[in-house]
């Protein structure tokens, strides 16, 4: 390796931003490597909160972390751009031209060299090429899409207030995203109802469509049953074993021949890597386009390339696409990349330690599972323990990225913010 190695991290999500921050504060500040973070966006959001941005129950600026500010405070560089190509022989990545909102080219296509490249570009929902879905459904895979959904949701609610009618929304996918979104939409309406135009809010009819036998299949059955009951109490129609055959401008058609009408249609099922991984220098990919890596997160094809988080796939031990996995993998690379940079030392395997999982249904209820399979939340303080656990995951992430004091101040700023402003986006 050269005396000052080039480490390029593509994707500043849960994994990428944690890694850039840690490496910046070790190799970067010591001048032993230049750490460059590339992201297609200018700011980071905690992806497990996207359903809150979509519902409008999270909207304040504190929930976005500026990549440029984070880079300058933590000894790494940030460049905005969409990585569209990888030349493994020359060890260069290509960034697409960066355009302003009016289409004018701000930065031409550029290449960046690397000695070690870490890919952490996340994942998106998988529509399995179901007819009509791409054209007629909304997705909430990133902040732009979550905000686009929120805009449509607010306008549709306004129309329903004016007409005194109902608003039909159908969500495909009974995993954490779809289930939490269904509850969060009701929470948003509860809050909007406190401030709104008419005394009686319109009826919100949310239908959750899940192809499997139960929602939240990654959780114990007890949680699925309790979560379904909670959603139904809120008025959500939960349809399991519902195979979607297609979507159009009026709703979803199911394989059993029924039609689910919906003014807004959300696809939140399946997970796949962004399609661009197919253009990354012929790297071996899983069936869903994830980059195949060894247990130490090094590409099976190229010793200079690593992948972590949702866009990576360990063939021997596939892991779920969760923030917990992404975070642990980032910590692993932060710990072991310095020795690799210094003297080419092979990285040890990354051992995943399951610390459990949490799902929260708005303000209404939540459940957590511990590694032994024990369930907490629900029934206990109305799930307050589980809901606090869910909030703590986000606060833990903020403290990791900002440091303890700024993380604490950010928490206080949020508390002050909710005391001043409405708790849901109204404009
Ligand atoms: C609504 C929702 C709720 C969730 N809830 C939970 C939960 O409760 N618990 C949990 O553990 N997990 C949850 N998850 C999953 C969790 O968010 C992901 O597993 C986690 O964010 C993966 O981290 P990552 O770093 O791999 O990718 P991400 O956090 O998705 O980051 C990817 C980054 O790459 C950037 N990028 C993408 N393509 C390119 C490109 N071509 N060039 C440059 N940059 C690019 C993106 O802008 C983004 O910043 C949830 C996901 C969603 C959508």
Coordinates of C-alpha atoms and ligand atoms in Angstrom, one line a residue:
X1 CA 0.0 0.0 0.0
X2 CA 1.2 3.6 -0.6
X3 CA 2.2 5.7 2.4
X4 CA -1.1 7.4 2.2
X5 CA -3.7 4.9 1.1
X6 CA -7.0 5.9 -0.6
X7 CA -10.0 4.4 1.0
X8 CA -13.3 5.1 -0.8
X9 CA -16.6 4.2 0.9
X10 CA -19.6 4.3 -1.4
X11 CA -22.9 4.9 0.4
X12 CA -23.2 6.9 3.6
X13 CA -26.1 4.9 5.2
X14 CA -26.2 3.1 8.5
X15 CA -23.0 1.2 7.7
X16 CA -21.1 3.7 5.5
X17 CA -21.4 6.8 7.6
X18 CA -20.4 4.9 10.8
X19 CA -17.3 3.5 9.0
X20 CA -16.3 6.8 7.4
X21 CA -16.6 8.5 10.8
X22 CA -14.5 5.9 12.6
X23 CA -11.9 5.6 9.9
X24 CA -11.7 9.4 9.7
X25 CA -10.9 9.6 13.4
X26 CA -8.2 6.9 13.2
X27 CA -6.4 6.6 9.8
X28 CA -7.7 10.0 8.5
X29 CA -6.6 12.1 11.4
X30 CA -3.2 10.3 11.6
X31 CA -2.6 11.1 7.9
X32 CA -2.2 7.4 7.0
X33 CA -5.1 7.3 4.6
X34 CA -7.5 9.6 2.8
X35 CA -11.0 8.5 3.5
X36 CA -13.5 9.6 0.9
X37 CA -17.3 9.0 1.3
X38 CA -19.5 9.1 -1.8
X39 CA -23.2 9.3 -1.6
X40 CA -25.9 10.2 -4.1
X41 CA -27.5 12.4 -1.5
X42 CA -26.2 15.4 0.5
X43 CA -27.5 14.1 3.9
X44 CA -27.9 11.0 5.9
X45 CA -31.1 9.8 7.4
X46 CA -31.6 6.8 9.7
X47 CA -33.4 4.5 7.2
X48 CA -35.5 2.7 9.8
X49 CA -37.3 6.0 10.2
X50 CA -38.3 6.4 6.6
X51 CA -41.9 5.3 7.3
X52 CA -42.1 8.2 9.8
X53 CA -41.0 10.7 7.1
X54 CA -43.5 9.1 4.7
X55 CA -46.3 9.6 7.2
X56 CA -45.0 13.0 8.2
X57 CA -44.5 12.2 11.8
X58 CA -40.8 12.9 11.4
X59 CA -39.9 15.9 9.4
X60 CA -37.6 18.1 11.3
X61 CA -34.1 19.0 10.1
X62 CA -32.5 17.4 13.2
X63 CA -33.2 14.0 11.7
X64 CA -30.9 14.7 8.7
X65 CA -27.1 14.6 9.1
X66 CA -25.2 16.7 6.6
X67 CA -22.4 14.6 5.0
X68 CA -20.3 17.7 4.5
X69 CA -20.5 18.8 8.1
X70 CA -19.9 15.3 9.3
X71 CA -16.9 14.9 7.0
X72 CA -15.3 18.2 8.1
X73 CA -15.7 17.3 11.8
X74 CA -14.3 13.8 11.4
X75 CA -11.3 14.0 9.1
X76 CA -12.8 12.5 6.0
X77 CA -13.9 13.9 2.6
X78 CA -17.3 13.8 1.1
X79 CA -18.3 14.0 -2.5
X80 CA -21.9 13.8 -3.8
X81 CA -22.5 11.5 -6.7
X82 CA -24.0 8.3 -8.0
X83 CA -21.5 5.6 -8.5
X84 CA -22.3 4.1 -11.8
X85 CA -19.1 2.2 -12.8
X86 CA -16.2 0.3 -11.4
X87 CA -12.9 -0.5 -13.2
X88 CA -11.2 -3.1 -11.1
X89 CA -8.1 -3.3 -13.2
X90 CA -7.3 0.4 -12.8
X91 CA -8.9 0.5 -9.3
X92 CA -11.2 3.4 -10.1
X93 CA -14.8 4.2 -9.6
X94 CA -16.9 6.4 -11.9
X95 CA -19.4 8.9 -10.7
X96 CA -22.3 9.9 -12.9
X97 CA -22.5 13.6 -13.8
X98 CA -24.1 15.6 -11.0
X99 CA -27.1 17.6 -12.2
X100 CA -29.1 20.4 -10.6
X101 CA -32.9 20.1 -10.3
X102 CA -33.3 21.9 -13.6
X103 CA -31.1 19.2 -15.3
X104 CA -28.1 21.5 -15.8
X105 CA -24.8 19.6 -15.3
X106 CA -23.0 20.8 -12.2
X107 CA -20.2 18.3 -12.2
X108 CA -19.1 16.2 -15.1
X109 CA -18.6 12.5 -14.8
X110 CA -15.5 11.9 -12.6
X111 CA -13.3 9.0 -11.6
X112 CA -11.7 8.4 -8.2
X113 CA -8.9 6.0 -7.5
X114 CA -8.9 3.6 -4.6
X115 CA -6.6 1.2 -2.7
X116 CA -9.5 -0.2 -0.7
X117 CA -13.1 0.2 -1.9
X118 CA -16.0 -0.4 0.5
X119 CA -19.5 -0.7 -1.0
X120 CA -22.4 0.0 1.3
X121 CA -25.2 1.2 -1.1
X122 CA -28.0 -0.5 0.8
X123 CA -31.0 -2.1 -0.8
X124 CA -34.5 -1.3 -2.2
X125 CA -37.9 -3.1 -2.3
X126 CA -38.2 -5.9 -4.8
X127 CA -41.3 -5.7 -7.0
X128 CA -40.4 -9.1 -8.6
X129 CA -41.4 -7.4 -11.9
X130 CA -45.1 -7.7 -10.9
X131 CA -47.1 -6.0 -13.8
X132 CA -48.0 -2.4 -13.2
X133 CA -46.1 -2.0 -9.9
X134 CA -43.3 0.2 -11.2
X135 CA -45.7 2.6 -12.9
X136 CA -48.5 2.7 -10.3
X137 CA -46.9 2.3 -6.9
X138 CA -45.0 4.4 -4.5
X139 CA -41.9 3.1 -2.8
X140 CA -40.2 4.4 0.4
X141 CA -36.7 3.2 0.0
X142 CA -35.1 6.6 0.5
X143 CA -35.9 10.1 1.8
X144 CA -36.8 11.4 -1.7
X145 CA -39.4 8.7 -2.1
X146 CA -40.6 9.0 1.5
X147 CA -41.2 12.7 1.0
X148 CA -42.9 12.1 -2.3
X149 CA -45.3 9.7 -0.6
X150 CA -45.9 12.3 2.2
X151 CA -46.8 15.0 -0.4
X152 CA -49.4 12.7 -2.0
X153 CA -50.7 11.5 1.4
X154 CA -51.2 15.1 2.6
X155 CA -53.0 16.1 -0.6
X156 CA -55.2 13.0 -0.6
X157 CA -56.1 13.7 3.1
X158 CA -57.0 17.3 2.2
X159 CA -59.2 16.0 -0.6
X160 CA -60.9 13.5 1.8
X161 CA -61.5 16.3 4.3
X162 CA -63.1 18.5 1.6
X163 CA -65.3 15.7 0.2
X164 CA -66.1 14.2 3.6
X165 CA -65.1 10.9 2.0
X166 CA -62.6 8.1 2.8
X167 CA -59.0 7.7 1.9
X168 CA -58.0 4.2 0.7
X169 CA -54.3 3.2 1.0
X170 CA -53.0 -0.2 0.2
X171 CA -49.5 -1.4 1.3
X172 CA -47.9 -4.5 -0.1
X173 CA -45.5 -6.2 2.4
X174 CA -46.2 -7.2 5.9
X175 CA -42.6 -6.9 7.1
X176 CA -41.4 -4.2 9.4
X177 CA -41.7 -1.4 6.8
X178 CA -45.2 -2.1 5.7
X179 CA -46.5 -2.9 9.2
X180 CA -44.9 0.1 10.8
X181 CA -46.1 2.4 8.0
X182 CA -49.7 1.2 8.3
X183 CA -49.7 2.2 12.0
X184 CA -47.7 5.4 11.4
X185 CA -50.4 6.7 8.9
X186 CA -53.0 6.3 11.6
X187 CA -50.8 8.2 14.1
X188 CA -50.4 11.0 11.5
X189 CA -54.1 11.2 11.0
X190 CA -54.7 11.3 14.8
X191 CA -52.2 14.3 15.0
X192 CA -53.6 16.1 11.9
X193 CA -57.1 15.7 13.4
X194 CA -56.0 17.9 16.3
X195 CA -55.3 20.8 14.0
X196 CA -57.4 20.2 10.9
X197 CA -60.0 22.0 8.9
X198 CA -63.1 20.0 9.9
X199 CA -64.2 18.6 13.3
X200 CA -64.4 15.1 12.1
X201 CA -61.5 13.6 10.3
X202 CA -62.1 11.5 7.1
X203 CA -62.0 7.8 7.4
X204 CA -58.6 6.3 6.7
X205 CA -58.9 2.8 5.3
X206 CA -55.5 1.1 5.1
X207 CA -55.2 -2.4 3.7
X208 CA -52.0 -4.4 4.4
X209 CA -51.4 -7.2 1.9
X210 CA -48.9 -9.9 2.9
X211 CA -48.2 -12.9 0.6
X212 CA -47.1 -15.1 3.5
X213 CA -49.3 -16.7 6.2
X214 CA -48.5 -14.0 8.8
X215 CA -47.2 -10.5 9.0
X216 CA -43.8 -9.8 10.6
X217 CA -42.4 -13.2 9.6
X218 CA -39.0 -12.4 11.0
X219 CA -40.5 -12.2 14.5
X220 CA -42.0 -15.0 16.7
X221 CA -45.6 -15.9 15.8
X222 CA -46.7 -14.4 19.1
X223 CA -45.6 -10.9 17.9
X224 CA -47.3 -11.4 14.5
X225 CA -50.6 -12.3 16.2
X226 CA -50.4 -9.4 18.6
X227 CA -49.3 -6.9 15.9
X228 CA -52.1 -8.0 13.6
X229 CA -54.6 -7.5 16.4
X230 CA -53.3 -4.1 17.2
X231 CA -53.5 -3.0 13.5
X232 CA -57.0 -4.3 13.3
X233 CA -57.9 -2.4 16.4
X234 CA -56.7 0.8 14.6
X235 CA -58.9 -0.1 11.6
X236 CA -56.2 -1.5 9.3
X237 CA -57.5 -4.4 7.2
X238 CA -54.7 -7.1 7.3
X239 CA -54.9 -9.7 4.5
X240 CA -52.4 -12.5 4.8
X241 CA -51.8 -15.1 2.0
X242 CA -52.7 -12.3 -0.4
X243 CA -50.7 -12.8 -3.6
X244 CA -50.6 -9.6 -5.7
X245 CA -50.9 -10.2 -9.4
X246 CA -50.7 -6.7 -10.6
X247 CA -51.3 -3.0 -9.9
X248 CA -53.0 -0.2 -11.8
X249 CA -54.2 3.3 -11.1
X250 CA -57.2 2.1 -9.1
X251 CA -55.6 -0.5 -6.8
X252 CA -54.1 -4.0 -6.6
X253 CA -55.5 -7.1 -8.3
X254 CA -54.9 -10.3 -6.3
X255 CA -54.2 -13.8 -7.7
X256 CA -57.5 -15.0 -6.2
X257 CA -59.3 -12.6 -8.5
X258 CA -60.2 -9.9 -6.0
X259 CA -59.4 -6.3 -6.4
X260 CA -58.2 -4.0 -3.6
X261 CA -59.1 -0.4 -4.4
X262 CA -56.6 2.2 -3.3
X263 CA -55.9 5.8 -4.1
X264 CA -52.4 5.4 -2.9
X265 CA -50.5 2.2 -3.4
X266 CA -47.2 1.4 -1.7
X267 CA -44.9 -1.4 -2.5
X268 CA -42.9 -2.3 0.6
X269 CA -42.2 -6.0 -0.1
X270 CA -39.0 -7.9 -0.8
X271 CA -35.4 -6.7 -0.7
X272 CA -32.9 -6.5 -3.5
X273 CA -29.6 -4.6 -4.1
X274 CA -29.8 -1.5 -6.2
X275 CA -29.5 -2.7 -9.9
X276 CA -26.3 -0.7 -10.4
X277 CA -24.3 -3.5 -8.7
X278 CA -24.7 -5.4 -12.0
X279 CA -22.4 -2.8 -13.5
X280 CA -19.7 -3.1 -10.9
X281 CA -16.8 -4.7 -12.7
X282 CA -18.4 -8.2 -13.0
X283 CA -18.4 -8.8 -9.2
X284 CA -20.2 -12.0 -8.2
X285 CA -23.7 -11.3 -7.2
X286 CA -26.4 -13.1 -5.3
X287 CA -29.8 -13.8 -6.9
X288 CA -31.0 -10.4 -5.6
X289 CA -28.0 -8.5 -6.8
X290 CA -26.0 -8.3 -3.6
X291 CA -22.3 -8.4 -3.7
X292 CA -21.0 -11.8 -2.6
X293 CA -18.3 -11.5 0.1
X294 CA -16.3 -13.8 2.3
X295 CA -17.2 -13.9 6.0
X296 CA -14.5 -11.2 6.5
X297 CA -16.6 -8.9 4.1
X298 CA -13.9 -9.0 1.4
X299 CA -15.3 -9.6 -2.1
X300 CA -14.9 -13.2 -3.3
X301 CA -13.5 -11.8 -6.6
X302 CA -11.2 -8.9 -5.6
X303 CA -8.9 -8.4 -2.6
X304 CA -9.3 -4.6 -2.8
X305 CA -13.1 -4.5 -2.6
X306 CA -15.3 -5.0 0.5
X307 CA -19.0 -4.8 0.9
X308 CA -21.2 -4.4 4.0
X309 CA -24.8 -3.9 5.0
X310 CA -27.8 -4.6 2.9
X311 CA -25.9 -4.7 -0.4
X312 CA -23.6 -7.5 0.7
X313 CA -24.2 -11.3 0.9
X314 CA -22.2 -13.8 2.8
X315 CA -22.9 -17.1 1.0
X316 CA -21.9 -19.3 3.9
X317 CA -24.0 -17.4 6.4
X318 CA -26.7 -15.2 4.9
X319 CA -27.7 -12.4 7.3
X320 CA -31.0 -10.4 7.3
X321 CA -30.9 -6.9 5.8
X322 CA -31.1 -5.0 9.1
X323 CA -29.5 -1.9 10.6
X324 CA -28.1 -4.1 13.3
X325 CA -26.1 -6.2 10.8
X326 CA -25.0 -3.1 8.9
X327 CA -23.7 -1.5 12.0
X328 CA -21.8 -4.5 13.3
X329 CA -20.2 -5.0 9.9
X330 CA -19.1 -1.3 9.8
X331 CA -17.5 -1.7 13.2
X332 CA -15.7 -4.8 12.0
X333 CA -14.2 -3.0 9.1
X334 CA -13.3 0.0 11.2
X335 CA -11.4 -2.2 13.6
X336 CA -9.6 -4.3 11.0
X337 CA -9.1 -2.1 7.9
X338 CA -6.2 -0.2 9.5
X339 CA -4.0 -3.3 9.7
X340 CA -4.9 -4.2 6.1
X341 CA -3.9 -0.8 5.0
X342 CA -0.7 -0.8 7.0
X343 CA 0.6 -4.2 6.0
X344 CA -1.9 -6.1 4.0
X345 CA -3.0 -8.2 7.0
X346 CA -6.0 -10.4 6.1
X347 CA -9.1 -9.5 8.0
X348 CA -10.7 -12.0 10.4
X349 CA -14.2 -13.2 9.9
X350 CA -17.0 -10.9 11.0
X351 CA -19.1 -12.7 13.6
X352 CA -22.6 -11.4 13.9
X353 CA -24.0 -11.2 17.4
X354 CA -27.8 -11.1 17.4
X355 CA -29.0 -8.6 20.0
X356 CA -32.7 -9.1 19.2
X357 CA -35.1 -7.1 17.2
X358 CA -37.8 -4.4 17.8
X359 CA -40.9 -3.4 16.0
X360 CA -43.0 -0.3 16.9
X361 CA -46.5 0.5 15.7
X362 CA -46.6 4.2 16.0
X363 CA -47.5 5.4 19.5
X364 CA -49.8 2.4 19.9
X365 CA -47.7 -0.6 20.7
X366 CA -44.4 -2.3 20.2
X367 CA -42.6 -5.6 20.7
X368 CA -39.0 -6.7 21.0
X369 CA -37.4 -10.1 20.9
X370 CA -34.3 -11.0 22.8
X371 CA -31.8 -13.5 21.2
X372 CA -33.2 -16.4 23.2
X373 CA -36.6 -15.8 21.6
X374 CA -38.2 -14.1 24.6
X375 CA -40.6 -11.3 23.6
X376 CA -41.0 -8.1 25.5
X377 CA -43.3 -5.1 25.0
X378 CA -47.0 -5.5 24.1
X379 CA -49.3 -6.0 27.1
X380 CA -46.5 -4.5 29.3
X381 CA -47.1 -0.8 29.8
X382 CA -48.8 -0.8 26.4
X383 CA -45.5 -1.8 24.8
X384 CA -43.8 1.3 26.2
X385 CA -40.6 -0.7 26.9
X386 CA -40.5 -1.9 23.3
X387 CA -41.3 1.5 21.9
X388 CA -38.6 3.1 24.0
X389 CA -36.2 0.4 22.8
X390 CA -37.0 1.4 19.2
X391 CA -36.3 5.1 19.9
X392 CA -33.1 4.2 21.7
X393 CA -31.8 2.4 18.6
X394 CA -32.0 5.8 16.8
X395 CA -30.5 7.7 19.6
X396 CA -27.6 5.2 19.9
X397 CA -27.0 5.8 16.2
X398 CA -27.0 9.6 16.6
X399 CA -24.6 9.3 19.5
X400 CA -22.3 7.1 17.5
X401 CA -22.3 9.6 14.5
X402 CA -22.3 12.9 16.5
X403 CA -20.5 11.9 19.6
X404 CA -22.1 11.8 23.1
X405 CA -22.7 15.5 23.8
X406 CA -24.0 16.5 20.4
X407 CA -26.1 13.3 20.4
X408 CA -27.6 14.4 23.7
X409 CA -28.1 18.0 22.5
X410 CA -29.8 16.6 19.4
X411 CA -32.2 14.7 21.7
X412 CA -33.0 17.9 23.7
X413 CA -33.5 19.9 20.5
X414 CA -36.0 17.3 19.3
X415 CA -37.8 17.5 22.6
X416 CA -38.0 21.3 22.4
X417 CA -39.0 21.1 18.7
X418 CA -42.0 18.8 19.5
X419 CA -43.1 21.2 22.2
X420 CA -43.2 24.1 19.7
X421 CA -44.4 22.6 16.5
X422 CA -47.1 20.1 15.6
X423 CA -46.0 16.5 15.9
X424 CA -46.8 15.8 12.2
X425 CA -46.1 17.6 9.0
X426 CA -49.0 19.9 8.1
X427 CA -47.4 21.9 5.2
Ligands
LIG1 C1 -39.1 1.8 6.6 C2 -37.9 0.9 7.1 C3 -37.9 0.5 8.4 C4 -36.9 -0.3 8.9 N1 -36.8 -0.6 10.2 C5 -35.8 -1.3 10.7 C6 -35.7 -1.6 12.0 O1 -36.6 -1.3 12.8 N2 -34.6 -2.3 12.5 C7 -33.6 -2.7 11.6 O2 -32.5 -3.3 12.1 N3 -33.6 -2.4 10.3 C8 -34.7 -1.7 9.8 N4 -34.7 -1.4 8.5 C9 -33.6 -1.9 7.6 C10 -32.4 -0.9 7.7 O3 -32.8 0.4 7.5 C11 -31.3 -1.3 6.7 O4 -31.0 -2.7 6.9 C12 -30.1 -0.5 6.9 O5 -30.4 0.9 6.7 C13 -29.0 -1.0 5.9 O6 -27.9 -0.1 6.1 P1 -26.9 0.1 4.8 O7 -25.8 1.0 5.3 O8 -26.6 -1.2 4.2 O9 -27.8 0.9 3.7 P2 -28.6 2.3 3.9 O10 -28.7 2.7 5.3 O11 -29.8 2.1 3.0 O12 -27.6 3.3 3.1 C14 -27.3 3.2 1.7 C15 -26.7 4.5 1.3 O13 -26.2 4.4 0.0 C16 -26.5 5.5 -0.8 N5 -26.5 5.0 -2.2 C17 -27.3 4.1 -2.8 N6 -27.0 3.9 -4.1 C18 -25.9 4.7 -4.4 C19 -25.1 4.9 -5.5 N7 -25.2 4.2 -6.6 N8 -24.0 5.7 -5.4 C20 -23.8 6.4 -4.2 N9 -24.6 6.3 -3.1 C21 -25.6 5.4 -3.2 C22 -27.9 5.9 -0.3 O14 -28.1 7.3 -0.6 C23 -27.7 5.6 1.2 O15 -27.2 6.8 1.9 C24 -35.8 -0.7 8.0 C25 -35.9 -0.2 6.6 C26 -36.9 0.5 6.2 C27 -37.0 1.0 4.7

